[in-house]
One Martini backbone bead per residue (centre of mass of N, CA, C, O) as a GRO file, in nm:
protein
  446
    1UNK     BB    1  10.470   5.495   7.896
    2UNK     BB    2  10.309   5.730   8.136
    3UNK     BB    3  10.337   6.141   8.066
    4UNK     BB    4  10.096   6.215   8.191
    5UNK     BB    5   9.976   6.584   8.238
    6UNK     BB    6   9.754   6.741   8.420
    7UNK     BB    7   9.650   7.085   8.496
    8UNK     BB    8   9.497   7.236   8.695
    9UNK     BB    9   9.332   7.545   8.695
   10UNK     BB   10   9.175   7.849   8.670
   11UNK     BB   11   9.451   7.999   8.557
   12UNK     BB   12   9.528   8.038   8.245
   13UNK     BB   13   9.787   8.123   8.263
   14UNK     BB   14   9.925   7.843   8.443
   15UNK     BB   15   9.856   7.651   8.261
   16UNK     BB   16  10.048   7.809   8.038
   17UNK     BB   17  10.344   7.755   8.162
   18UNK     BB   18  10.332   7.482   8.246
   19UNK     BB   19  10.277   7.307   8.021
   20UNK     BB   20  10.525   7.443   7.857
   21UNK     BB   21  10.731   7.324   8.000
   22UNK     BB   22  10.680   7.007   8.032
   23UNK     BB   23  10.677   6.975   7.737
   24UNK     BB   24  10.965   7.060   7.681
   25UNK     BB   25  11.016   6.792   7.904
   26UNK     BB   26  10.813   6.579   7.727
   27UNK     BB   27  10.550   6.570   7.770
   28UNK     BB   28  10.201   6.525   7.836
   29UNK     BB   29   9.902   6.780   7.786
   30UNK     BB   30   9.657   6.862   8.032
   31UNK     BB   31   9.371   7.059   8.105
   32UNK     BB   32   9.184   7.275   8.353
   33UNK     BB   33   8.998   7.428   8.580
   34UNK     BB   34   8.854   7.225   8.733
   35UNK     BB   35   8.748   6.976   8.871
   36UNK     BB   36   8.527   6.851   8.735
   37UNK     BB   37   8.691   6.816   8.495
   38UNK     BB   38   8.917   6.669   8.618
   39UNK     BB   39   8.735   6.410   8.737
   40UNK     BB   40   8.683   6.357   8.384
   41UNK     BB   41   8.946   6.290   8.307
   42UNK     BB   42   9.066   6.104   8.488
   43UNK     BB   43   8.849   5.882   8.370
   44UNK     BB   44   8.862   5.916   8.028
   45UNK     BB   45   9.303   5.930   8.054
   46UNK     BB   46   9.481   5.878   8.251
   47UNK     BB   47   9.683   6.027   8.401
   48UNK     BB   48   9.974   5.982   8.574
   49UNK     BB   49   9.963   6.356   8.699
   50UNK     BB   50   9.872   6.523   8.918
   51UNK     BB   51   9.814   6.909   8.921
   52UNK     BB   52   9.696   7.177   9.137
   53UNK     BB   53   9.528   7.419   9.269
   54UNK     BB   54   9.407   7.480   9.579
   55UNK     BB   55   9.223   7.726   9.484
   56UNK     BB   56   8.943   7.761   9.417
   57UNK     BB   57   8.623   7.745   9.293
   58UNK     BB   58   8.486   7.600   9.522
   59UNK     BB   59   8.619   7.348   9.446
   60UNK     BB   60   8.937   7.221   9.529
   61UNK     BB   61   9.224   7.074   9.537
   62UNK     BB   62   9.162   6.937   9.756
   63UNK     BB   63   8.966   6.792   9.638
   64UNK     BB   64   9.016   6.593   9.437
   65UNK     BB   65   9.248   6.450   9.602
   66UNK     BB   66   9.015   6.288   9.733
   67UNK     BB   67   8.868   6.138   9.505
   68UNK     BB   68   9.083   6.083   9.316
   69UNK     BB   69   9.181   5.863   9.484
   70UNK     BB   70   8.933   5.662   9.549
   71UNK     BB   71   8.960   5.534   9.293
   72UNK     BB   72   9.312   5.666   9.268
   73UNK     BB   73   9.572   5.570   9.515
   74UNK     BB   74   9.815   5.609   9.272
   75UNK     BB   75   9.797   5.890   9.244
   76UNK     BB   76   9.959   6.147   9.157
   77UNK     BB   77  10.040   6.451   9.352
   78UNK     BB   78  10.136   6.824   9.280
   79UNK     BB   79  10.021   7.088   9.469
   80UNK     BB   80   9.898   7.455   9.459
   81UNK     BB   81   9.989   7.776   9.611
   82UNK     BB   82   9.958   8.134   9.676
   83UNK     BB   83   9.924   7.980   9.989
   84UNK     BB   84  10.146   7.924  10.276
   85UNK     BB   85   9.953   7.672  10.495
   86UNK     BB   86  10.046   7.474  10.647
   87UNK     BB   87   9.770   7.259  10.675
   88UNK     BB   88   9.772   7.208  10.403
   89UNK     BB   89   9.958   7.117  10.388
   90UNK     BB   90   9.965   6.898  10.611
   91UNK     BB   91   9.686   6.750  10.449
   92UNK     BB   92   9.801   6.646  10.182
   93UNK     BB   93  10.030   6.490  10.306
   94UNK     BB   94   9.874   6.342  10.360
   95UNK     BB   95   9.645   6.227  10.113
   96UNK     BB   96   9.917   6.202   9.923
   97UNK     BB   97  10.089   6.374   9.863
   98UNK     BB   98  10.355   6.431   9.644
   99UNK     BB   99  10.366   6.748   9.700
  100UNK     BB  100  10.414   7.148   9.810
  101UNK     BB  101  10.381   7.400   9.643
  102UNK     BB  102  10.479   7.822   9.582
  103UNK     BB  103  10.376   8.085   9.506
  104UNK     BB  104  10.593   8.108   9.294
  105UNK     BB  105  10.683   7.818   9.046
  106UNK     BB  106  10.984   7.650   9.024
  107UNK     BB  107  11.063   7.547   8.723
  108UNK     BB  108  11.249   7.300   8.857
  109UNK     BB  109  11.052   7.221   9.093
  110UNK     BB  110  10.864   7.093   8.881
  111UNK     BB  111  11.002   6.879   8.743
  112UNK     BB  112  11.143   6.723   8.953
  113UNK     BB  113  10.930   6.629   9.082
  114UNK     BB  114  10.728   6.503   8.808
  115UNK     BB  115  10.993   6.321   8.818
  116UNK     BB  116  10.999   6.178   9.030
  117UNK     BB  117  10.718   6.087   9.085
  118UNK     BB  118  10.773   5.911   8.746
  119UNK     BB  119  11.105   5.792   8.729
  120UNK     BB  120  11.158   6.051   8.489
  121UNK     BB  121  11.583   6.149   8.394
  122UNK     BB  122  11.687   6.391   8.251
  123UNK     BB  123  11.906   6.524   8.076
  124UNK     BB  124  11.811   6.791   8.088
  125UNK     BB  125  11.778   7.085   7.926
  126UNK     BB  126  11.707   7.290   7.699
  127UNK     BB  127  11.908   7.572   7.557
  128UNK     BB  128  11.886   7.840   7.487
  129UNK     BB  129  11.910   7.973   7.154
  130UNK     BB  130  12.157   8.111   6.968
  131UNK     BB  131  11.864   8.360   6.891
  132UNK     BB  132  11.783   8.437   7.159
  133UNK     BB  133  12.092   8.601   7.253
  134UNK     BB  134  12.166   8.760   7.078
  135UNK     BB  135  12.337   9.033   7.251
  136UNK     BB  136  12.387   8.866   7.487
  137UNK     BB  137  12.581   8.883   7.793
  138UNK     BB  138  12.639   8.525   7.903
  139UNK     BB  139  12.904   8.336   8.122
  140UNK     BB  140  12.698   8.260   8.349
  141UNK     BB  141  12.553   8.055   8.533
  142UNK     BB  142  12.366   8.263   8.693
  143UNK     BB  143  12.284   8.383   8.371
  144UNK     BB  144  12.172   8.134   8.230
  145UNK     BB  145  11.969   8.090   8.365
  146UNK     BB  146  11.738   8.318   8.387
  147UNK     BB  147  11.799   8.263   8.075
  148UNK     BB  148  11.593   8.040   8.076
  149UNK     BB  149  11.311   8.114   8.270
  150UNK     BB  150  11.263   8.319   8.051
  151UNK     BB  151  11.201   8.141   7.799
  152UNK     BB  152  10.995   7.965   7.933
  153UNK     BB  153  10.757   8.205   8.006
  154UNK     BB  154  10.745   8.375   7.739
  155UNK     BB  155  10.558   8.258   7.588
  156UNK     BB  156  10.360   8.337   7.785
  157UNK     BB  157  10.142   8.568   7.954
  158UNK     BB  158  10.250   8.568   8.227
  159UNK     BB  159  10.373   8.704   8.484
  160UNK     BB  160  10.659   8.920   8.558
  161UNK     BB  161  10.883   8.945   8.874
  162UNK     BB  162  11.177   9.138   8.882
  163UNK     BB  163  11.490   9.059   9.059
  164UNK     BB  164  11.733   9.312   9.206
  165UNK     BB  165  11.978   9.490   9.158
  166UNK     BB  166  12.024   9.854   9.040
  167UNK     BB  167  12.138   9.729   8.734
  168UNK     BB  168  12.199   9.386   8.697
  169UNK     BB  169  11.961   9.329   8.447
  170UNK     BB  170  11.586   9.369   8.373
  171UNK     BB  171  11.547   9.523   8.150
  172UNK     BB  172  11.653   9.287   8.012
  173UNK     BB  173  11.514   9.038   8.014
  174UNK     BB  174  11.317   9.162   7.954
  175UNK     BB  175  11.331   9.190   7.646
  176UNK     BB  176  11.405   8.918   7.600
  177UNK     BB  177  11.129   8.889   7.654
  178UNK     BB  178  10.953   8.994   7.451
  179UNK     BB  179  11.128   8.904   7.184
  180UNK     BB  180  11.039   8.623   7.275
  181UNK     BB  181  10.694   8.683   7.199
  182UNK     BB  182  10.418   8.720   7.060
  183UNK     BB  183  10.478   9.008   7.107
  184UNK     BB  184  10.744   9.116   6.917
  185UNK     BB  185  10.559   9.329   6.684
  186UNK     BB  186  10.496   9.478   6.962
  187UNK     BB  187  10.521   9.683   7.212
  188UNK     BB  188  10.703   9.791   7.439
  189UNK     BB  189  10.652   9.919   7.723
  190UNK     BB  190  10.813  10.190   7.983
  191UNK     BB  191  10.831  10.259   8.372
  192UNK     BB  192  10.984  10.453   8.600
  193UNK     BB  193  10.820  10.508   8.853
  194UNK     BB  194  11.032  10.705   9.015
  195UNK     BB  195  11.035  10.908   8.762
  196UNK     BB  196  10.686  10.993   8.815
  197UNK     BB  197  10.487  11.189   8.965
  198UNK     BB  198  10.287  11.054   9.141
  199UNK     BB  199  10.068  11.253   9.037
  200UNK     BB  200  10.121  11.158   8.688
  201UNK     BB  201  10.086  10.899   8.705
  202UNK     BB  202   9.812  10.820   8.588
  203UNK     BB  203   9.852  10.938   8.326
  204UNK     BB  204  10.047  10.792   8.203
  205UNK     BB  205   9.879  10.554   8.212
  206UNK     BB  206   9.597  10.564   8.117
  207UNK     BB  207   9.503  10.819   8.002
  208UNK     BB  208   9.386  11.130   7.933
  209UNK     BB  209   9.140  11.368   7.910
  210UNK     BB  210   9.047  11.669   7.732
  211UNK     BB  211   9.020  11.894   8.057
  212UNK     BB  212   9.080  11.727   8.320
  213UNK     BB  213   9.301  11.911   8.386
  214UNK     BB  214   9.545  12.167   8.414
  215UNK     BB  215   9.693  12.113   8.086
  216UNK     BB  216   9.496  11.901   7.949
  217UNK     BB  217   9.494  11.942   7.593
  218UNK     BB  218   9.550  11.636   7.516
  219UNK     BB  219   9.501  11.377   7.452
  220UNK     BB  220   9.575  11.063   7.636
  221UNK     BB  221   9.639  10.726   7.594
  222UNK     BB  222   9.913  10.544   7.767
  223UNK     BB  223  10.022  10.347   7.833
  224UNK     BB  224   9.883  10.066   7.837
  225UNK     BB  225   9.853  10.176   7.595
  226UNK     BB  226  10.065  10.154   7.383
  227UNK     BB  227  10.055   9.805   7.509
  228UNK     BB  228   9.858   9.668   7.304
  229UNK     BB  229  10.019   9.363   7.244
  230UNK     BB  230  10.217   9.372   7.413
  231UNK     BB  231  10.416   9.574   7.667
  232UNK     BB  232  10.473   9.614   7.998
  233UNK     BB  233  10.676   9.724   8.169
  234UNK     BB  234  10.697   9.816   8.542
  235UNK     BB  235  10.982  10.010   8.712
  236UNK     BB  236  10.985  10.046   9.021
  237UNK     BB  237  10.734   9.927   9.189
  238UNK     BB  238  10.786   9.965   9.453
  239UNK     BB  239  10.754  10.266   9.387
  240UNK     BB  240  10.406  10.299   9.350
  241UNK     BB  241  10.226  10.461   9.513
  242UNK     BB  242   9.931  10.329   9.690
  243UNK     BB  243   9.677  10.485   9.559
  244UNK     BB  244   9.813  10.314   9.282
  245UNK     BB  245   9.731  10.048   9.317
  246UNK     BB  246   9.426   9.964   9.233
  247UNK     BB  247   9.427  10.000   8.957
  248UNK     BB  248   9.681   9.832   8.872
  249UNK     BB  249   9.488   9.626   8.935
  250UNK     BB  250   9.223   9.591   8.788
  251UNK     BB  251   9.395   9.554   8.580
  252UNK     BB  252   9.515   9.327   8.615
  253UNK     BB  253   9.233   9.129   8.649
  254UNK     BB  254   9.061   9.284   8.352
  255UNK     BB  255   9.189   9.483   8.127
  256UNK     BB  256   9.043   9.779   8.246
  257UNK     BB  257   9.027  10.154   8.242
  258UNK     BB  258   9.067  10.477   8.353
  259UNK     BB  259   9.048  10.784   8.265
  260UNK     BB  260   9.147  11.085   8.280
  261UNK     BB  261   8.808  11.234   8.274
  262UNK     BB  262   8.642  10.936   8.237
  263UNK     BB  263   8.324  10.753   8.204
  264UNK     BB  264   8.492  10.487   8.128
  265UNK     BB  265   8.648  10.246   7.997
  266UNK     BB  266   8.888  10.048   7.881
  267UNK     BB  267   9.030   9.800   7.715
  268UNK     BB  268   9.317   9.584   7.743
  269UNK     BB  269   9.604   9.389   7.608
  270UNK     BB  270   9.865   9.328   7.824
  271UNK     BB  271  10.167   9.195   7.959
  272UNK     BB  272  10.350   9.214   8.271
  273UNK     BB  273  10.591   9.376   8.405
  274UNK     BB  274  10.827   9.363   8.689
  275UNK     BB  275  10.988   9.582   8.923
  276UNK     BB  276  11.276   9.548   9.134
  277UNK     BB  277  11.493   9.614   9.451
  278UNK     BB  278  11.247   9.538   9.646
  279UNK     BB  279  11.111   9.417   9.940
  280UNK     BB  280  10.788   9.324   9.914
  281UNK     BB  281  10.714   9.191  10.110
  282UNK     BB  282  10.812   9.413  10.330
  283UNK     BB  283  10.629   9.603  10.212
  284UNK     BB  284  10.350   9.484  10.373
  285UNK     BB  285  10.422   9.405  10.573
  286UNK     BB  286  10.469   9.778  10.611
  287UNK     BB  287  10.252   9.903  10.508
  288UNK     BB  288  10.335  10.024  10.152
  289UNK     BB  289  10.223   9.714   9.966
  290UNK     BB  290  10.015   9.549   9.873
  291UNK     BB  291   9.905   9.230   9.927
  292UNK     BB  292   9.693   9.170   9.624
  293UNK     BB  293   9.933   9.332   9.388
  294UNK     BB  294  10.160   9.087   9.463
  295UNK     BB  295  10.018   8.823   9.442
  296UNK     BB  296   9.968   8.942   9.097
  297UNK     BB  297  10.260   8.921   9.037
  298UNK     BB  298  10.360   8.669   9.157
  299UNK     BB  299  10.383   8.415   8.936
  300UNK     BB  300  10.683   8.523   8.815
  301UNK     BB  301  11.036   8.469   8.940
  302UNK     BB  302  11.327   8.665   8.867
  303UNK     BB  303  11.670   8.712   9.023
  304UNK     BB  304  11.928   8.921   8.951
  305UNK     BB  305  12.237   8.856   8.983
  306UNK     BB  306  12.465   9.009   9.017
  307UNK     BB  307  12.816   9.080   9.020
  308UNK     BB  308  12.960   8.966   9.250
  309UNK     BB  309  12.808   8.646   9.137
  310UNK     BB  310  12.935   8.707   8.852
  311UNK     BB  311  13.190   8.672   8.733
  312UNK     BB  312  13.218   8.556   8.407
  313UNK     BB  313  13.090   8.882   8.339
  314UNK     BB  314  13.281   9.050   8.270
  315UNK     BB  315  13.489   9.045   8.076
  316UNK     BB  316  13.264   9.046   7.858
  317UNK     BB  317  13.112   9.298   7.912
  318UNK     BB  318  13.377   9.482   7.874
  319UNK     BB  319  13.434   9.421   7.588
  320UNK     BB  320  13.160   9.466   7.488
  321UNK     BB  321  13.141   9.758   7.569
  322UNK     BB  322  13.457   9.898   7.482
  323UNK     BB  323  13.292   9.800   7.141
  324UNK     BB  324  13.051   9.938   7.140
  325UNK     BB  325  13.028  10.137   6.812
  326UNK     BB  326  13.335  10.004   6.717
  327UNK     BB  327  13.535   9.993   6.436
  328UNK     BB  328  13.820   9.923   6.672
  329UNK     BB  329  13.907   9.656   6.831
  330UNK     BB  330  14.016   9.591   7.176
  331UNK     BB  331  14.179   9.557   7.428
  332UNK     BB  332  14.248   9.355   7.738
  333UNK     BB  333  14.419   9.347   7.998
  334UNK     BB  334  14.580   9.098   8.203
  335UNK     BB  335  14.548   9.292   8.428
  336UNK     BB  336  14.260   9.444   8.385
  337UNK     BB  337  14.113   9.247   8.466
  338UNK     BB  338  14.206   9.183   8.635
  339UNK     BB  339  14.063   9.473   8.799
  340UNK     BB  340  13.788   9.369   8.736
  341UNK     BB  341  13.773   9.120   8.933
  342UNK     BB  342  13.822   9.304   9.219
  343UNK     BB  343  13.584   9.469   9.133
  344UNK     BB  344  13.212   9.482   9.348
  345UNK     BB  345  13.035   9.618   9.209
  346UNK     BB  346  12.761   9.846   9.350
  347UNK     BB  347  12.632   9.876   9.060
  348UNK     BB  348  12.685   9.618   8.849
  349UNK     BB  349  12.656   9.691   8.498
  350UNK     BB  350  12.624   9.993   8.516
  351UNK     BB  351  12.902  10.024   8.646
  352UNK     BB  352  13.077   9.913   8.373
  353UNK     BB  353  12.970  10.076   8.174
  354UNK     BB  354  13.062  10.367   8.249
  355UNK     BB  355  13.428  10.232   8.297
  356UNK     BB  356  13.430  10.199   7.957
  357UNK     BB  357  13.365  10.439   7.862
  358UNK     BB  358  13.582  10.648   8.011
  359UNK     BB  359  13.779  10.394   7.798
  360UNK     BB  360  13.731  10.535   7.530
  361UNK     BB  361  13.767  10.864   7.635
  362UNK     BB  362  14.076  10.897   7.732
  363UNK     BB  363  14.194  10.586   7.619
  364UNK     BB  364  14.445  10.575   7.297
  365UNK     BB  365  14.435  10.274   7.298
  366UNK     BB  366  14.450   9.904   7.219
  367UNK     BB  367  14.561   9.809   7.540
  368UNK     BB  368  14.386   9.794   7.799
  369UNK     BB  369  14.482   9.914   8.131
  370UNK     BB  370  14.488  10.026   8.411
  371UNK     BB  371  14.527  10.262   8.458
  372UNK     BB  372  14.313  10.355   8.234
  373UNK     BB  373  14.085  10.309   8.481
  374UNK     BB  374  13.905  10.379   8.718
  375UNK     BB  375  13.968  10.459   8.997
  376UNK     BB  376  13.787  10.227   9.178
  377UNK     BB  377  13.986  10.014   9.026
  378UNK     BB  378  14.208  10.053   9.101
  379UNK     BB  379  14.147  10.083   9.437
  380UNK     BB  380  14.093   9.737   9.467
  381UNK     BB  381  14.363   9.633   9.346
  382UNK     BB  382  14.518   9.744   9.558
  383UNK     BB  383  14.401   9.528   9.782
  384UNK     BB  384  14.414   9.338   9.675
  385UNK     BB  385  14.477   8.970   9.713
  386UNK     BB  386  14.653   8.641   9.578
  387UNK     BB  387  14.521   8.378   9.590
  388UNK     BB  388  14.484   8.060   9.608
  389UNK     BB  389  14.567   7.718   9.470
  390UNK     BB  390  14.407   7.532   9.443
  391UNK     BB  391  14.279   7.255   9.726
  392UNK     BB  392  14.219   7.064   9.903
  393UNK     BB  393  14.068   6.996  10.125
  394UNK     BB  394  14.149   6.972  10.456
  395UNK     BB  395  14.083   6.893  10.796
  396UNK     BB  396  14.025   7.144  11.016
  397UNK     BB  397  14.030   7.332  11.231
  398UNK     BB  398  13.810   7.592  11.268
  399UNK     BB  399  14.035   7.797  11.383
  400UNK     BB  400  14.205   7.751  11.067
  401UNK     BB  401  13.974   7.789  10.850
  402UNK     BB  402  13.818   7.911  10.525
  403UNK     BB  403  13.658   8.035  10.446
  404UNK     BB  404  13.516   7.818  10.235
  405UNK     BB  405  13.570   7.556  10.373
  406UNK     BB  406  13.271   7.647  10.536
  407UNK     BB  407  13.104   7.715  10.331
  408UNK     BB  408  13.146   7.360  10.181
  409UNK     BB  409  13.028   7.257  10.447
  410UNK     BB  410  12.726   7.425  10.515
  411UNK     BB  411  12.599   7.307  10.176
  412UNK     BB  412  12.663   7.005  10.259
  413UNK     BB  413  12.491   6.985  10.495
  414UNK     BB  414  12.194   7.115  10.385
  415UNK     BB  415  12.163   6.873  10.161
  416UNK     BB  416  12.193   6.679  10.349
  417UNK     BB  417  11.877   6.782  10.558
  418UNK     BB  418  11.734   6.739  10.285
  419UNK     BB  419  11.787   6.545  10.036
  420UNK     BB  420  11.901   6.748   9.803
  421UNK     BB  421  11.646   7.065   9.839
  422UNK     BB  422  11.733   7.334   9.672
  423UNK     BB  423  11.539   7.503   9.880
  424UNK     BB  424  11.547   7.390  10.152
  425UNK     BB  425  11.792   7.446  10.151
  426UNK     BB  426  11.780   7.801  10.077
  427UNK     BB  427  11.719   7.842  10.348
  428UNK     BB  428  11.854   7.767  10.537
  429UNK     BB  429  12.083   7.969  10.422
  430UNK     BB  430  11.981   8.241  10.340
  431UNK     BB  431  11.893   8.228  10.038
  432UNK     BB  432  11.888   8.192   9.687
  433UNK     BB  433  11.789   7.923   9.505
  434UNK     BB  434  12.023   8.082   9.253
  435UNK     BB  435  12.243   8.141   9.495
  436UNK     BB  436  12.344   7.875   9.506
  437UNK     BB  437  12.391   7.721   9.221
  438UNK     BB  438  12.572   7.914   9.198
  439UNK     BB  439  12.794   7.760   9.502
  440UNK     BB  440  12.767   7.502   9.415
  441UNK     BB  441  12.944   7.541   9.180
  442UNK     BB  442  13.236   7.667   9.230
  443UNK     BB  443  13.267   7.456   9.507
  444UNK     BB  444  13.156   7.169   9.367
  445UNK     BB  445  12.850   7.031   9.351
  446UNK     BB  446  12.687   7.099   9.087
   0.00000   0.00000   0.00000
């Protein structure tokens, strides 16, 4: 059976990413950078399917669809665009496209669309190799899915945007991507954009010449050049001053920077990972973040769920932090572990790490009891009500249904309404796709 996929995109970073994901799933892949090259490949190599960007210089993906389908009406097309344009989507579907995905592409949806179009249904993707997970604590399905996506993109140079609440683990995921990339032997340079004074940030990022301003007594390379051939991680990118975002956009587009006080540009080669706990789309709408920079950063988005949505990780992480660097292992009592589960962890993994530091310093026993935990955690445990044992879900009047029963029915109804499409179901429910996947597993629907 022919399972060759032709990827058409004028940007190499997208072609490389999609090619890696599809090859890992067992497909053969061809690449073309424009419509002319794509038409030549279709005529010569006869791919089984085409995955094409819509907006490219010159002829568009819709033009490619029209011309290719004129000669090969049965050739499946999946169109991708960075612009969620409803009119283009309708035009594409009228012309016979099998689906239409908006960037940043959900890689699970990309694979599902390709498999559905070709009638190829695998038994799932291979797990992340155990060697890559060394030092990573992730037992929950939600966090395993995050690491699977991070593993997929690590081998490319695609820009990654990490989203999630403060303390949820965005820096850990950035480190995971770097150490599993081809740049692992070079530097990972981390910059917290919120922690550097706005007046100093241009000099910190791009460097400066000696004498460029008062106090510049020596030349400085800057973070971009320190990350040359490695990875630059810009944490809290949403807090970057608006006036500096234009310079960052140019650096990401051209691979060139201008140090403060310099009269010429300098070439840099670094992979960019950005992170934020803000809603950048809302910031764009309110004029606090540049739309063009948002699209540039938003090649692949990975959303890290808060700790309260991955309870399977709480006890393993607590044990990890409790015994980090310890000569002898200490263990959590059953009651202490339950108390940790009952706490909502508004500060996420960072709060849990601090709680275990509290325990290490103030308790002298080998077995950790609830009274050894920080006051806030003990208070949550005292308020917790024991959960009822799991039972079959009978049909009950609406006013007597539990929240879990209502949630079960809402999720099931959304899946039925969307024909099982998880992305569309998540949109109906007003949650992220990652959040939906976690709910499906918790509710026994996944």
